[in-house]
Amino acid sequence: MLLYVCVKGHFMVYSKRDKLTVWQINTMQITNLLLSPAAERLRYILSEDDDMPTPTLFTEMDTLQREGDELEWKESARWVKFEEKVEEGGERWSKPHVSTLSLHSLFELRTCLQTGTVLLDLEGYSLPQIVGEIQIEEGMTSPDLREKISFVLLRRHRHQTKKPIHRSLADIGKSSSSTSEYPCLCHAQSRSMNDIADTPSTDQLKNKFMKKIPRDAEASNVLVGEVDFLNKPFVAFVRLAQATTLGGLTEVPVPTRFLFILLGPQGRAKSYNEIGRAIATLMVDDLFSDVAYKARDREDLIAGIDEFLDEVIVLPPGEWDPKIRIEPPKKVTSADKRKSVFSLNELGQMNGTAGGAGGLTEDEEMPAQHELGEELAFTGRFCGGLYLDIKRKLPWIPSDFYEGFHIQSISAVLFIYLGCITNAITFGGLLGDATDNYQGVMESFLGTALAGSVFCLFSGQPLIILSSTGPILIFEKLLFEFSKNNSIDYMELRLWIGIHSCLQCFVLVATDASYIIKYMTRFTEEGFSSLISFIFISDAIKKMVGSFKYYPINTDFKPDYVTTYKCECLAPDPSEFTPWLRETEGNLISVTDLPHLNVTALDWSQLSKKECLKYGGSLVGKSCKFVPDLALMSFILFFGTYSMTVSLKKFKFSRYFPTKLRKLISDFSIFMSIMTFVGLDMLMGLKTPKLIVPTEFKPTRPDRGWLVMPFGKNPWWIYLASFVPALLVTILIFMDQQISAVIVNRKENKLKKGCGYHLDLFWVGVLMAACSFMGLPWYVAATVISIAHIDSLKMESESSAPGEQPQFLGVREQRVTGILVFALTGVSIFLAPVLKFIPMPVLYGVFLYMGVASLSGIQFWDRIKLYMMPSKHQPDYSYLRHVPLRRVHLFTLIQIMCLAVLWILKSTFLAIIFPVMILGLMVVRKMLDMVFSRHDLAWLDDLLPEKEKKKKDDDKKKGKGKEKEKKKSKADDSEEEVRNSIFCCPL
Amino acid sequence: MLLYVCVKGHFMVYSKRDKLTVWQINTMQITNLLLSPAAERLRYILSEDDDMPTPTLFTEMDTLQREGDELEWKESARWVKFEEKVEEGGERWSKPHVSTLSLHSLFELRTCLQTGTVLLDLEGYSLPQIVGEIQIEEGMTSPDLREKISFVLLRRHRHQTKKPIHRSLADIGKSSSSTSEYPCLCHAQSRSMNDIADTPSTDQLKNKFMKKIPRDAEASNVLVGEVDFLNKPFVAFVRLAQATTLGGLTEVPVPTRFLFILLGPQGRAKSYNEIGRAIATLMVDDLFSDVAYKARDREDLIAGIDEFLDEVIVLPPGEWDPKIRIEPPKKVTSADKRKSVFSLNELGQMNGTAGGAGGLTEDEEMPAQHELGEELAFTGRFCGGLYLDIKRKLPWIPSDFYEGFHIQSISAVLFIYLGCITNAITFGGLLGDATDNYQGVMESFLGTALAGSVFCLFSGQPLIILSSTGPILIFEKLLFEFSKNNSIDYMELRLWIGIHSCLQCFVLVATDASYIIKYMTRFTEEGFSSLISFIFISDAIKKMVGSFKYYPINTDFKPDYVTTYKCECLAPDPSEFTPWLRETEGNLISVTDLPHLNVTALDWSQLSKKECLKYGGSLVGKSCKFVPDLALMSFILFFGTYSMTVSLKKFKFSRYFPTKLRKLISDFSIFMSIMTFVGLDMLMGLKTPKLIVPTEFKPTRPDRGWLVMPFGKNPWWIYLASFVPALLVTILIFMDQQISAVIVNRKENKLKKGCGYHLDLFWVGVLMAACSFMGLPWYVAATVISIAHIDSLKMESESSAPGEQPQFLGVREQRVTGILVFALTGVSIFLAPVLKFIPMPVLYGVFLYMGVASLSGIQFWDRIKLYMMPSKHQPDYSYLRHVPLRRVHLFTLIQIMCLAVLWILKSTFLAIIFPVMILGLMVVRKMLDMVFSRHDLAWLDDLLPEKEKKKKDDDKKKGKGKEKEKKKSKADDSEEEVRNSIFCCPL
């Protein structure tokens, strides 16, 4: 029911005549202008004083309502960035949503601003005075009308504030829901001229909403209403010279800068409301609020609306129901980007896209480039990288400490601590097995604590957590076997390998060798970290399955025949009895060592299972092989811990409880799950396997001390020959360490304090030597735990406008959590009485969670999931918009095959050259250049840096393209007139 | 960069002069018109021939692209209702999304239609001919240009079709992603004038997308492109007189009706694209497509655009990122509603909202009224209700059978069957306990099969499932105790109660007493069904906890001391031995009954636990009291079945696998979970308690037959006195039955075949008597299983346009599933060999799921959850928009308290008057009228029907209000002119 006429790029003059409007469109004079006059105006006003940012605007819309006999202004909506509406009946705030406007109301608003009073930079100090000023400007003569308008505008304002729940009980008995917040002022006599207090009320001051509004904010108040004494609308737009608190006008004690008043004749309240919503939405628009602050006259404001209209997004009425409130998007085009259109230097570009719908342009053809930054630049100087690392990290040292003091750190410390000691115990146990207890759980604890805390104190990337890793375990195992078979002293050999490896690390540091990490792309990184995650997952499950073997279930048990199940210890047949030696559980025990026992006089039926076997008895009976309940209980604990952690993590996104509580629950999810299942275990009282921590500070094997001597036990040539195995260890450590570092330093983590690849490697080398001297295991960065560490320290923006998504700000980069974790690991020996309540299956559940959690967020894993999704259900990943699905699948398939090969190799003795195989991954990646186009790889992976030259060539080509475009745009100019004649006004 | 001028409600005349356009706006002549000329035009064309619905339009947009040296048209987007875009690089269809347009492109399109060629009802049979016609109409003189345009327009069309995955392997080696679908036609010489085949290609015919397009659909083709030989755009809009298949023009073999062509000079491809998207979006708009079909001239089309513009929804650029693809909404305003604006009789109303933003109006103040329909009307005639019920149901009988043959029925039958036999076994066991096996599992099975199948065959609502219920169980228990204590024959007494109750039911049927169900509102219904759900849940959990008591776990078990655990049967001390009688397990067994045993000569150590106790031995040992593994295994089975069912049900909403497969998995979730855990149980081989079904067809108690005689065992007055307990049973049955029926017949279930409250009650009465004669339990509608039955039979629309939400169509109302379920229950006695593998904990898991599932979708439950949600996270329930939260909470609190009272009463002997307490709920509801306003209750509950009179009063008031409004609108008319002068054109 409207007719619109568009006039693009033309200047418009209109003169007013009786019943006839003549639009003079002077095309010729302005065809050489590249911008429309509206944009031209905006460019002019926005470019001046650009150094002073305009304050954020809080907009409140109040509508005039009749409450009994009394008129009052009732808050009906508010905007910080998105709209929040007062639910009429619900007496509460709606969820923040995107304001959906009608085109109609925007045009009506435009007319309002064209015809109404516009007062810019009014010196106002109180509402009555401002109203008076408007009336003078308006030229309102009738004193009666003036008084009536003033009266209406100065009615009191009722704001939507929370009504405490306990009041609802008092409401019982009132069957009407029209309970009013304020005492009723139902006597018409008491109508004072000014209901608005000069100072903000306590309600205003106490309003908790204040914390959602930025400190520097100013208010814009929109007042709309219908009255019976007007026959034409009374419209005013006021900008005050100074933001002033106008008493109870605004819900929050924020000074008012803008005032929009629309009073109109009765019968069109809905329409007025829509106009009010339109101006309110405009006021919170980044661009228009700038215009409003800087406008010199009415025309500037109208230009602002026109510019806004040019950028709006239109939804067809048949495809969208306007009743649906649109949830605020995760990300919107930044205001700066929108404003930049008006800066002079981008004029050329603008012309190119002038015809494009504002913002509807496709995203760029190529994704942002993979950049590892200057940290990995090859300096070419001796220790150049190390020097730069130290120089880079030094200024952050103080903040590395004080930034650690935050509640979040506690949960992070607990989480990582549990991960670390579980790891320490697991690897300690395995190392003890592999090295005949030369390195056991005790050494593992001590080493973890020492290496970890030193690394966290001095390293370049303190977020990395050091731990024993699988490849090292396998190396130690092979080394021990080798030295045992060749009668070489293991500890001394190991020391020399450590020394050599340390020196080799120093060489790598001095020559900036970490430079080659640059060639590691997403393909390699994700392959490596997925592999580590799979190892975590499979280890956790293996352990679980193991407990079913360790505690076999008697599946033939019939409750009724309980009488037939027993296990008796029978004395050995005396004729076969060998009283001297009997091997039990790998140790040789001579019976004569136990002088207090007279073997023949033993009461065999009173012996425990172990004792019975020890003394050569044999166990007879149906129940001997079986252990009831423990396996199933272990499974319940394992699976319960895992699923509860997953559920609690997800709880952050549920609707229940306030955001802060949910965040707390989510942060402490692992801790809470552990506590719950430890509690359940204690409640059941079953003898599930528990965490056993060494309680005495002494080496696991009594025949070794805390220090290994470098000379004396092996021939001299061993000292030199150990250079060769050391080389293997060095490669192993270098790869393991640096890939983990690359993963930690990923751009997605938004680390700000820079990384220190060279410095890290330096300290790992130092610790290698130190640990070798003390006979402790070797340590290197642990990918999964490091990722968990980072995840538990992620920060999100707190006070965002209602509806705005909290932004991921980065990670709490500090050294405190790491140090605390390792300090705690060190003193765990004294925590044994507490720790002994934790069942091992619970810890395996945590392991499983860690493995699964570190898989999420890996693009490779997302791509694997794509295999199972029909294409129409696939998420809108940006690479899917740009790379054909079958190419994506092919890429994933290659990656899967690579991992499968690595997995198989890892399971054999070749595991020792595992890190070298990562190099193999890099070679495969290089070969992919032949299978996939640069375009596809740029989306699915990163481009390899050696292509620097090619890239430049590309840039050049692009440059040429641009030139071409420019030429074209010139051609455009000459054709502009022609096109205008076609696309705009039918001349 | 645009200037728009709005001219509302005015007629516009423009004359074209050199460089000067004069807009003559003649205001005076048309102020009396209520509609703008655009709307007036639309009203005119839309009102004619309204009986012929216009076909659905499938719109395809092709853009001109250069492939090598060759030009070709490439499909870039398509619309059925929502937009699907071809992902440039992805070579695939995007998800269907709402088309977000720019205002700019819509205005450009408007200009295009104003200036371009418009050919309506062209007799076209092939593309070359049509192009020729356009050129004649255009008045194109240059033969060179004509040929060039024809050449471009007749290039071949490349459609986006699926590329099979196996081809991707062939792509290895091609490092460019620009692989083409069709053989390259890279020789410029072969340029024929017409690349388009006359008949559809096989690709077109085989296109599976066809099934997404309605049968009667016609196509509209949008062709946009930039060419180098034009200096002004070539625009044509063609409507063919007959829809014609124009060869390979369209992706699918759908005849083309509309053709929009836009060829323009180079450099503005993006802009042309946007214009193409705009016209395509318009073409699929319900209203505009109608206009396009019926337009008489160019001006009609432009009026259509203007009308569209007036209704569009505008999103502010600062609050929304246009790159985000908006998911199609669940519901959009129907086209009919939008069209109705143009029908004459709603003119008055329209005027009232003319100013309102199209569609932005709030939803109505009061929700739709709760209506139970004429089924429950009080006829006032003898058996009037019953007669109407039969009359209503009779025509549906045939469809009740043939509609049952559907794959979905299988899953429903399996699901409900398992629920039924579990119920039959549970209640059978409990009844056996309560009545000393007068009614046992056998009777329960037989009764369920008999009553259920009869009811499903003849009842008014065959979706209702009959079952034993808790209150009846308690009644039988009390009755048995009473008759035992007073030496009255239980079976005969029960028979008489049954007969009386049956007669009472007939009286209720004859007097249309089901009428009072009308007073049952959501409050009562949901209270009742929640209570039943809670009972289900608590029963399932109780059973589970019970298994921990039945299979106690030895928590002190130490694996090492396995030797000390045993359980031996010791012979009783001969001095205390009483050889004659010993009570074991509630039965008296005389040892002398077992002549084959010589008690003193028994080998006591070889006896089983039961035998040992039977012969008076005592069990000694640490393991006697305990049963290993079974309790934990039961828990795993129970919890596993429940959680797997829940996860599989949710799987329907996941992204994996095609929709059909997911639906299948979701439909069979319970069956699959049962199978999985039965499999697990078999794998473990533990002796978990299994489902035991009687295998022989004979009464549980040997001293009773299959028929109960009415006379002989009790004194005559008992026959009369049993009227009193029968009254209780009748109330019990009446309430239980009819509340379940109301819940089943809820409007949300969209049942189409009507209900039959009176008929249902009649059959329940008949079955009461029949069961009493046969000594079987009594049966009544079971709420939870009936809801499960309905849920498993829900239908959703299949072929909806891409992006459109499948609509819930209703329930497969038929008698086949019910009959099959009960037939299966009957033959279950023969299925025992299969059923015996099902562990009971699995069935308890199913019970738990049933209870939880029937809670979801209950508003009461939603409201309870609100307690735990901060108001800003609460879902957008419509009642929350209209009722203050504290009133909602208060209402919920009262409901919770009522349920708590009922729960407590249910746990005592008062359970027998449980159904009477439902009447109490109705009284509470009546009292709520005093606490809550009608407005609040209308939103939270339903209004009670007795308020009919009041309602009428309200209507009257509303009527007055409307009159007032009308008066107002008249006033508006007189003020119209004034307002126009202010809101539209500044005169």
Tab-separated table of C-alpha atoms in Angstrom, chain A residues 154-299:
chain	number	residue	atom	x	y	z
A	154	LEU	CA	6.123	15.326	32.523
A	155	ARG	CA	4.131	12.356	33.781
A	156	ARG	CA	6.047	9.906	35.894
A	157	HIS	CA	7.913	7.008	34.297
A	158	ARG	CA	7.313	3.432	35.330
A	159	HIS	CA	10.219	1.168	34.616
A	160	GLN	CA	10.208	-2.559	34.260
A	161	THR	CA	12.118	-3.865	37.235
A	162	LYS	CA	12.200	-7.302	38.727
A	163	LYS	CA	9.404	-8.057	41.127
A	164	PRO	CA	10.643	-10.307	43.898
A	165	ILE	CA	9.077	-13.744	43.929
A	166	HIS	CA	8.019	-13.512	47.584
A	167	ARG	CA	5.565	-10.792	46.708
A	168	SER	CA	3.613	-13.261	44.649
A	169	LEU	CA	2.288	-14.864	47.808
A	170	ALA	CA	0.850	-11.528	48.804
A	171	ASP	CA	-0.897	-11.477	45.461
A	172	ILE	CA	-3.053	-14.483	46.256
A	173	GLY	CA	-6.578	-13.298	46.474
A	174	LYS	CA	-6.177	-10.562	43.939
A	175	SER	CA	-7.667	-12.212	40.939
A	176	SER	CA	-6.638	-9.465	38.582
A	177	SER	CA	-3.171	-9.474	37.184
A	178	SER	CA	-3.090	-5.721	36.833
A	179	THR	CA	-1.195	-5.258	40.057
A	180	SER	CA	0.776	-2.100	39.920
A	181	GLU	CA	4.327	-1.591	40.997
A	182	TYR	CA	3.832	1.821	42.476
A	183	PRO	CA	1.204	3.231	44.804
A	184	CYS	CA	-1.792	4.252	42.776
A	185	LEU	CA	-2.137	7.959	42.307
A	186	CYS	CA	-5.789	7.736	41.467
A	187	HIS	CA	-6.922	11.153	42.561
A	188	ALA	CA	-7.131	13.515	39.703
A	189	GLN	CA	-6.715	16.500	41.981
A	190	SER	CA	-3.182	15.637	42.911
A	191	ARG	CA	-2.045	16.043	39.341
A	192	SER	CA	1.038	18.097	39.732
A	193	MET	CA	2.593	19.590	36.695
A	194	ASN	CA	5.805	17.609	37.084
A	195	ASP	CA	5.795	14.031	38.278
A	196	ILE	CA	9.409	13.432	37.521
A	197	ALA	CA	11.887	13.694	40.339
A	198	ASP	CA	15.041	15.652	39.716
A	199	THR	CA	17.329	13.011	41.133
A	200	PRO	CA	17.436	9.338	40.211
A	201	SER	CA	15.374	7.139	42.511
A	202	THR	CA	16.867	4.330	44.546
A	203	ASP	CA	15.247	1.856	42.174
A	204	GLN	CA	17.286	3.365	39.409
A	205	LEU	CA	20.503	3.406	41.380
A	206	LYS	CA	20.072	-0.143	42.562
A	207	ASN	CA	19.288	-1.480	39.134
A	208	LYS	CA	21.552	-4.415	38.469
A	209	PHE	CA	21.183	-3.928	34.754
A	210	MET	CA	23.752	-1.154	35.076
A	211	LYS	CA	26.590	-3.659	34.863
A	212	LYS	CA	25.493	-4.665	31.377
A	213	ILE	CA	25.960	-1.087	30.167
A	214	PRO	CA	29.438	0.205	29.399
A	215	ARG	CA	30.761	2.840	31.811
A	216	ASP	CA	30.872	5.694	29.335
A	217	ALA	CA	27.361	5.051	28.059
A	218	GLU	CA	24.829	7.764	27.504
A	219	ALA	CA	21.103	7.340	27.203
A	220	SER	CA	18.706	8.100	24.423
A	221	ASN	CA	15.080	8.258	25.453
A	222	VAL	CA	12.259	7.573	23.076
A	223	LEU	CA	8.803	8.697	24.196
A	224	VAL	CA	5.808	7.788	22.054
A	225	GLY	CA	2.143	8.009	22.804
A	226	GLU	CA	-1.286	8.968	21.579
A	227	VAL	CA	-3.244	11.817	23.162
A	228	ASP	CA	-6.742	13.103	22.563
A	229	PHE	CA	-6.013	16.791	22.232
A	230	LEU	CA	-3.740	16.734	19.210
A	231	ASN	CA	-4.884	16.600	15.624
A	232	LYS	CA	-1.464	16.366	14.129
A	233	PRO	CA	1.619	14.647	15.488
A	234	PHE	CA	4.055	16.501	17.707
A	235	VAL	CA	7.528	15.248	16.842
A	236	ALA	CA	10.827	16.319	18.331
A	237	PHE	CA	14.376	15.037	18.105
A	238	VAL	CA	16.703	16.619	20.664
A	239	ARG	CA	20.414	16.266	21.162
A	240	LEU	CA	21.660	17.843	24.359
A	241	ALA	CA	24.938	19.674	24.384
A	242	GLN	CA	25.879	17.798	27.539
A	243	ALA	CA	24.544	14.422	28.625
A	244	THR	CA	22.331	15.156	31.634
A	245	THR	CA	20.522	12.938	34.116
A	246	LEU	CA	16.898	13.923	33.762
A	247	GLY	CA	15.541	12.477	36.985
A	248	GLY	CA	13.499	9.330	36.703
A	249	LEU	CA	13.415	9.370	32.923
A	250	THR	CA	15.745	6.449	32.383
A	251	GLU	CA	15.667	3.037	34.008
A	252	VAL	CA	19.336	3.255	34.935
A	253	PRO	CA	21.304	6.260	36.226
A	254	VAL	CA	22.822	7.016	32.839
A	255	PRO	CA	22.786	10.622	31.612
A	256	THR	CA	20.509	11.333	28.706
A	257	ARG	CA	21.950	12.710	25.491
A	258	PHE	CA	19.151	12.175	23.002
A	259	LEU	CA	15.434	12.577	23.293
A	260	PHE	CA	12.893	11.554	20.675
A	261	ILE	CA	9.312	12.546	21.331
A	262	LEU	CA	6.340	11.507	19.244
A	263	LEU	CA	2.854	12.432	20.420
A	264	GLY	CA	0.047	11.922	17.958
A	265	PRO	CA	-3.704	11.848	17.616
A	266	GLN	CA	-5.470	8.771	18.893
A	267	GLY	CA	-6.030	5.572	16.980
A	268	ARG	CA	-2.599	4.849	15.642
A	269	ALA	CA	-0.764	3.741	18.748
A	270	LYS	CA	0.626	0.691	16.994
A	271	SER	CA	2.083	2.782	14.254
A	272	TYR	CA	3.666	5.217	16.753
A	273	ASN	CA	5.151	2.272	18.579
A	274	GLU	CA	6.727	1.007	15.414
A	275	ILE	CA	8.196	4.430	14.678
A	276	GLY	CA	9.565	4.507	18.215
A	277	ARG	CA	11.151	1.106	17.739
A	278	ALA	CA	12.628	2.277	14.454
A	279	ILE	CA	14.344	5.347	15.945
A	280	ALA	CA	15.490	3.296	18.939
A	281	THR	CA	17.012	0.681	16.674
A	282	LEU	CA	18.681	3.419	14.670
A	283	MET	CA	20.078	5.017	17.811
A	284	VAL	CA	21.900	1.825	18.785
A	285	ASP	CA	23.184	1.291	15.269
A	286	ASP	CA	26.912	1.966	15.341
A	287	LEU	CA	26.885	4.040	12.215
A	288	PHE	CA	23.731	6.021	12.846
A	289	SER	CA	24.648	6.815	16.450
A	290	ASP	CA	27.862	8.290	15.115
A	291	VAL	CA	25.851	10.338	12.681
A	292	ALA	CA	23.471	11.421	15.438
A	293	TYR	CA	26.368	12.629	17.576
A	294	LYS	CA	27.995	14.529	14.750
A	295	ALA	CA	25.003	15.721	12.722
A	296	ARG	CA	25.042	19.420	11.918
A	297	ASP	CA	21.461	19.646	10.791
A	298	ARG	CA	18.316	17.747	9.976
A	299	GLU	CA	19.630	16.706	6.584
